[in-house]
Short mmCIF file of C-alpha atoms in Angstrom, two decimals:
data_model
loop_
_atom_site.label_atom_id
_atom_site.label_comp_id
_atom_site.label_asym_id
_atom_site.label_seq_id
_atom_site.Cartn_x
_atom_site.Cartn_y
_atom_site.Cartn_z
CA MET A 1 17.08 -21.76 -5.24
CA PRO A 2 14.05 -19.88 -3.41
CA VAL A 3 12.55 -22.48 -2.30
CA ASN A 4 14.49 -25.68 0.39
CA SER A 5 11.12 -27.07 1.59
CA VAL A 6 7.73 -28.81 1.14
CA THR A 7 6.77 -25.37 3.88
CA ALA A 8 8.45 -22.72 1.97
CA LYS A 9 7.12 -23.46 -0.44
CA GLN A 10 3.15 -24.46 0.41
CA THR A 11 4.07 -20.54 2.40
CA TYR A 12 5.40 -18.92 -1.04
CA GLU A 13 2.16 -20.08 -2.83
CA GLN A 14 0.26 -18.60 -0.85
CA LEU A 15 1.46 -15.21 -1.15
CA TRP A 16 2.14 -15.48 -4.03
CA LYS A 17 -1.23 -16.26 -5.52
CA SER A 18 -3.47 -14.39 -2.68
CA ARG A 19 -5.12 -11.33 -3.92
CA ASP A 20 -4.50 -10.28 -0.99
CA THR A 21 -1.05 -10.67 0.26
CA VAL A 22 0.56 -6.95 0.88
CA GLY A 23 2.66 -5.34 -2.03
CA THR A 24 5.35 -5.24 0.38
CA THR A 25 5.62 -8.64 1.71
CA LEU A 26 6.16 -9.42 -2.01
CA LEU A 27 9.00 -7.31 -3.19
CA VAL A 28 10.69 -8.69 1.05
CA MET A 29 10.56 -12.08 -0.47
CA VAL A 30 11.93 -10.90 -4.12
CA LEU A 31 14.95 -9.02 -2.91
CA ASP A 32 15.86 -11.35 -0.67
CA SER A 33 15.80 -14.20 -3.00
CA TYR A 34 16.84 -12.36 -6.47
CA GLY A 35 17.98 -9.14 -5.09
CA GLN A 36 17.74 -5.64 -7.21
CA GLU A 37 19.71 -7.51 -10.66
CA ILE A 38 16.17 -8.50 -11.25
CA PHE A 39 13.91 -5.80 -11.44
CA GLU A 40 16.59 -5.06 -15.07
CA MET A 41 14.25 -8.03 -16.24
CA GLU A 42 11.19 -6.66 -18.61
CA PRO A 43 7.49 -7.84 -16.23
CA GLU A 44 7.67 -11.07 -18.70
CA ALA A 45 10.40 -12.32 -18.34
CA LEU A 46 10.73 -11.03 -14.80
CA ARG A 47 6.85 -13.03 -13.65
CA LYS A 48 8.48 -16.35 -15.40
CA GLU A 49 11.33 -16.26 -13.64
CA LEU A 50 9.66 -15.21 -10.49
CA GLU A 51 7.23 -18.53 -10.93
CA GLU A 52 10.34 -20.55 -11.86
CA GLY A 53 12.15 -19.84 -9.35
CA PHE A 54 9.49 -19.95 -6.32
CA ARG A 55 7.53 -22.62 -8.72
CA VAL A 56 4.34 -20.90 -8.72
CA THR A 57 2.35 -21.62 -11.00
CA ASP A 58 -0.40 -18.62 -13.00
CA ILE A 59 1.40 -15.56 -10.63
CA PRO A 60 -1.94 -13.30 -11.23
CA SER A 61 -1.27 -9.94 -12.78
CA ILE A 62 -2.29 -8.43 -9.63
CA SER A 63 0.81 -9.62 -7.05
CA THR A 64 3.44 -8.71 -10.38
CA ASP A 65 1.68 -5.00 -10.33
CA LYS A 66 1.81 -4.34 -7.03
CA LEU A 67 5.93 -5.42 -6.59
CA TRP A 68 6.55 -2.91 -9.33
CA ALA A 69 4.68 -0.29 -8.18
CA LEU A 70 6.24 -0.29 -4.99
CA TRP A 71 9.65 -0.89 -7.23
CA ASN A 72 8.85 2.14 -9.06
CA SER A 73 8.56 4.33 -5.98
CA LEU A 74 11.81 3.75 -4.48
CA THR A 75 13.20 3.92 -7.88
CA THR A 76 11.89 7.24 -9.86
CA ASP A 77 9.28 9.75 -8.66
CA LEU A 78 6.72 9.12 -10.69
CA VAL A 79 4.39 7.88 -7.30
CA HIS A 80 4.94 11.06 -5.68
CA LYS A 81 4.30 13.70 -8.54
CA ASP A 82 1.90 12.79 -11.09
CA VAL A 83 -2.01 12.24 -10.37
CA SER A 84 -2.22 9.40 -13.03
CA THR A 85 1.10 7.79 -11.25
CA PHE A 86 -0.11 7.35 -7.43
CA MET A 87 -3.77 6.79 -8.35
CA ASN A 88 -2.74 3.92 -10.44
CA THR A 89 -0.44 3.21 -7.50
CA ALA A 90 -2.94 3.61 -4.71
CA ASN A 91 -5.65 1.18 -6.41
CA VAL A 92 -2.94 -1.83 -6.99
CA LEU A 93 -1.62 -1.53 -3.51
CA SER A 94 -5.20 -2.61 -2.29
CA GLY A 95 -5.51 -5.46 -4.71
CA THR A 96 -7.49 -3.43 -8.10
CA PRO A 97 -5.24 -4.90 -10.96
CA LEU A 98 -3.66 -2.17 -13.34
CA SER A 99 -5.87 -0.95 -16.19
CA TYR A 100 -5.31 1.90 -19.14
CA ASP A 101 -8.66 1.61 -20.13
CA VAL A 102 -10.86 2.29 -17.45
CA PHE A 103 -10.56 5.83 -15.16
CA ASP A 104 -10.38 4.36 -11.48
CA PRO A 105 -9.82 7.43 -9.49
CA ALA A 106 -9.10 6.25 -5.75
CA ASP A 107 -10.42 6.55 -3.04
CA ALA A 108 -9.94 8.12 0.81
CA TYR A 109 -8.97 4.10 1.86
CA GLU A 110 -7.04 3.39 -1.38
CA CYS A 111 -5.13 6.27 -0.95
CA ALA A 112 -4.95 5.94 2.83
CA TRP A 113 -3.28 3.10 2.51
CA ALA A 114 -0.35 3.92 -0.51
CA VAL A 115 1.20 6.76 1.73
CA THR A 116 1.08 4.07 4.95
CA GLU A 117 2.36 1.83 2.83
CA LEU A 118 4.90 3.47 0.74
CA THR A 119 5.41 5.60 3.77
CA LEU A 120 6.41 2.58 6.27
CA LEU A 121 9.76 1.48 2.33
CA ASP A 122 10.53 5.38 2.45
CA PRO A 123 9.55 7.29 5.49
CA SER A 124 9.51 11.03 3.12
CA THR A 125 7.23 9.82 1.47
CA PRO A 126 5.18 13.30 2.67
CA ASP A 127 7.49 15.34 2.05
CA ARG A 128 7.74 13.86 -1.45
CA LEU A 129 4.60 14.26 -2.38
CA SER A 130 3.47 16.76 -5.00
CA SER A 131 1.80 19.76 -4.35
CA GLU A 132 -0.44 17.89 -6.85
CA VAL A 133 -0.89 14.64 -5.40
CA LYS A 134 -1.97 16.14 -2.33
CA ARG A 135 -4.34 17.51 -3.62
CA TYR A 136 -6.03 15.28 -5.41
CA ILE A 137 -6.22 13.62 -2.25
CA GLY A 138 -7.91 16.18 -0.57
CA GLU A 139 -10.06 16.25 -3.43
CA ILE A 140 -11.28 12.83 -3.33
CA CYS A 141 -11.88 13.35 0.26
CA LYS A 142 -14.47 15.55 -0.18
CA GLU A 143 -15.81 14.53 -3.23
CA LEU A 144 -16.91 11.51 -0.73
CA GLY A 145 -17.46 13.27 2.03
CA LEU A 146 -14.66 12.45 4.32
CA TYR A 147 -13.48 15.47 5.73
CA ARG A 148 -12.02 14.82 9.52
CA LEU A 149 -9.53 13.06 8.48
CA PRO A 150 -7.61 10.21 9.57
CA ALA A 151 -4.60 10.00 10.70
CA SER A 152 -2.80 8.23 7.82
CA LEU A 153 -3.90 11.04 6.18
CA THR A 154 -3.49 14.12 7.60
CA LYS A 155 -0.06 15.06 6.32
CA VAL A 156 -0.64 14.56 2.84
CA ALA A 157 -4.63 15.75 1.82
CA ASP A 158 -4.62 19.03 0.45
CA MET A 159 -8.25 20.33 1.74
CA GLY A 160 -7.73 23.64 0.73
CA ALA A 161 -7.10 27.06 2.85
CA ARG A 162 -9.62 27.82 4.65
CA ASP A 163 -10.89 25.55 7.80
CA TYR A 164 -12.77 22.64 5.93
CA ALA A 165 -14.26 20.47 8.54
CA ALA A 166 -15.45 23.90 10.47
CA ASN A 167 -17.31 25.03 7.08
CA MET A 168 -19.00 22.38 6.84
CA GLU A 169 -19.88 21.61 10.02
CA SER A 170 -21.64 25.20 10.11
CA HIS A 171 -24.38 24.39 7.85
CA ALA A 172 -26.18 22.40 10.70
CA SER A 173 -29.58 23.45 10.93
CA ASP A 174 -29.27 23.28 15.53
CA ASN A 175 -27.27 20.99 17.75
CA ALA A 176 -28.47 17.65 17.41
CA SER A 177 -27.79 17.99 13.36
CA LEU A 178 -24.72 18.52 14.20
CA GLN A 179 -24.24 15.90 16.96
CA THR A 180 -25.84 13.14 13.41
CA ILE A 181 -22.91 15.14 11.49
CA VAL A 182 -19.72 15.06 13.50
CA ALA A 183 -20.57 11.16 14.65
CA ASP A 184 -21.32 9.98 10.53
CA GLN A 185 -17.53 11.94 10.39
CA THR A 186 -16.24 10.34 12.93
CA SER A 187 -17.06 6.81 11.78
CA PHE A 188 -16.06 7.60 8.62
CA ARG A 189 -12.74 8.19 9.31
CA ASP A 190 -11.93 5.22 11.89
CA ASP A 191 -13.34 3.08 9.20
CA VAL A 192 -11.03 4.08 6.64
CA GLN A 193 -8.21 4.34 9.21
CA ALA A 194 -9.62 0.63 10.76
CA TYR A 195 -8.80 -0.78 7.19
CA VAL A 196 -5.37 0.27 7.25
CA THR A 197 -4.31 -1.18 10.24
CA ARG A 198 -5.77 -4.39 8.60
CA ARG A 199 -3.73 -4.09 6.25
CA THR A 200 -0.47 -2.94 8.62
CA ASN A 201 -1.11 -6.02 10.74
CA LYS A 202 -1.99 -8.55 7.47
CA LEU A 203 1.57 -7.56 6.68
CA MET A 204 3.28 -7.42 9.95
CA LEU A 205 1.77 -11.19 9.82
CA GLU A 206 3.58 -12.50 6.12
CA LEU A 207 6.66 -10.55 7.22
CA ASN A 208 7.14 -12.74 10.21
CA GLN A 209 5.75 -16.16 8.58
CA THR A 210 8.16 -15.77 4.87
CA PRO A 211 10.90 -17.48 4.57
CA LEU A 212 13.40 -15.74 3.81
CA ILE A 213 16.87 -16.91 3.01
CA ASN A 214 18.59 -14.03 4.57
CA LYS A 215 16.62 -13.88 7.69
CA ASP A 216 18.55 -15.48 11.19
CA THR A 217 16.62 -15.06 14.18
CA ASN A 218 17.60 -12.21 16.36
CA SER A 219 17.77 -9.61 13.99
CA TRP A 220 14.76 -11.04 12.49
CA THR A 221 12.64 -10.37 15.90
CA LYS A 222 14.36 -7.04 16.20
CA PHE A 223 12.95 -5.94 13.21
CA ILE A 224 9.79 -7.41 13.45
CA SER A 225 9.73 -4.81 16.94
CA ASN A 226 10.96 -1.66 16.13
CA PHE A 227 8.68 -2.07 12.38
CA ALA A 228 5.80 -2.42 15.47
CA LYS A 229 6.91 0.60 16.98
CA GLU A 230 6.93 2.24 13.11
CA LEU A 231 3.11 0.89 13.41
CA ALA A 232 1.98 2.07 16.18
#
């Protein structure tokens, strides 16, 4: 069973109960303890199995939402091809519980983190995203007033055929206005990228503290080192 010490139980409980735990951390814990076969279970049965195995009561729905979102991204094309599924996934991975009753467009922060986390699990993610999903990302950025894109979105946001940034900034009445616009855009861009950086740093800390069954010191140190390079 997953729990083999008091310290492990405390760590598992903290990670499963926190609504802010990164989805990849949860996925790694489940695959390490149960393998892929557990995803053949129905969602409610899977939840009960996790609560029993990790000795955690009342795992919040957002934790299992994250788990299923990432598993679906690895085993189907829906997250990458269907706009609604991508939006739901982006919301969930940033901590918003899944709801089919409320229309909740994923914003630039949520899109940036979703693309980053999905890419960490599958480096081909930017190429797998459909033109419709890329167009959605571009349109939501424009709607929110972000057109100088952070690094996490530059390859996946379709802003249209024209140079959207140049077009927007061409409307500045004078140089002072242009400088203000550029400064605001830079601040917005950097804030989105800072959010991604905070989430990736949190992911590394969580993975490092997780008491996995199949984890030896040498291979884990090498994995974390390589992972850190991917995030740089």
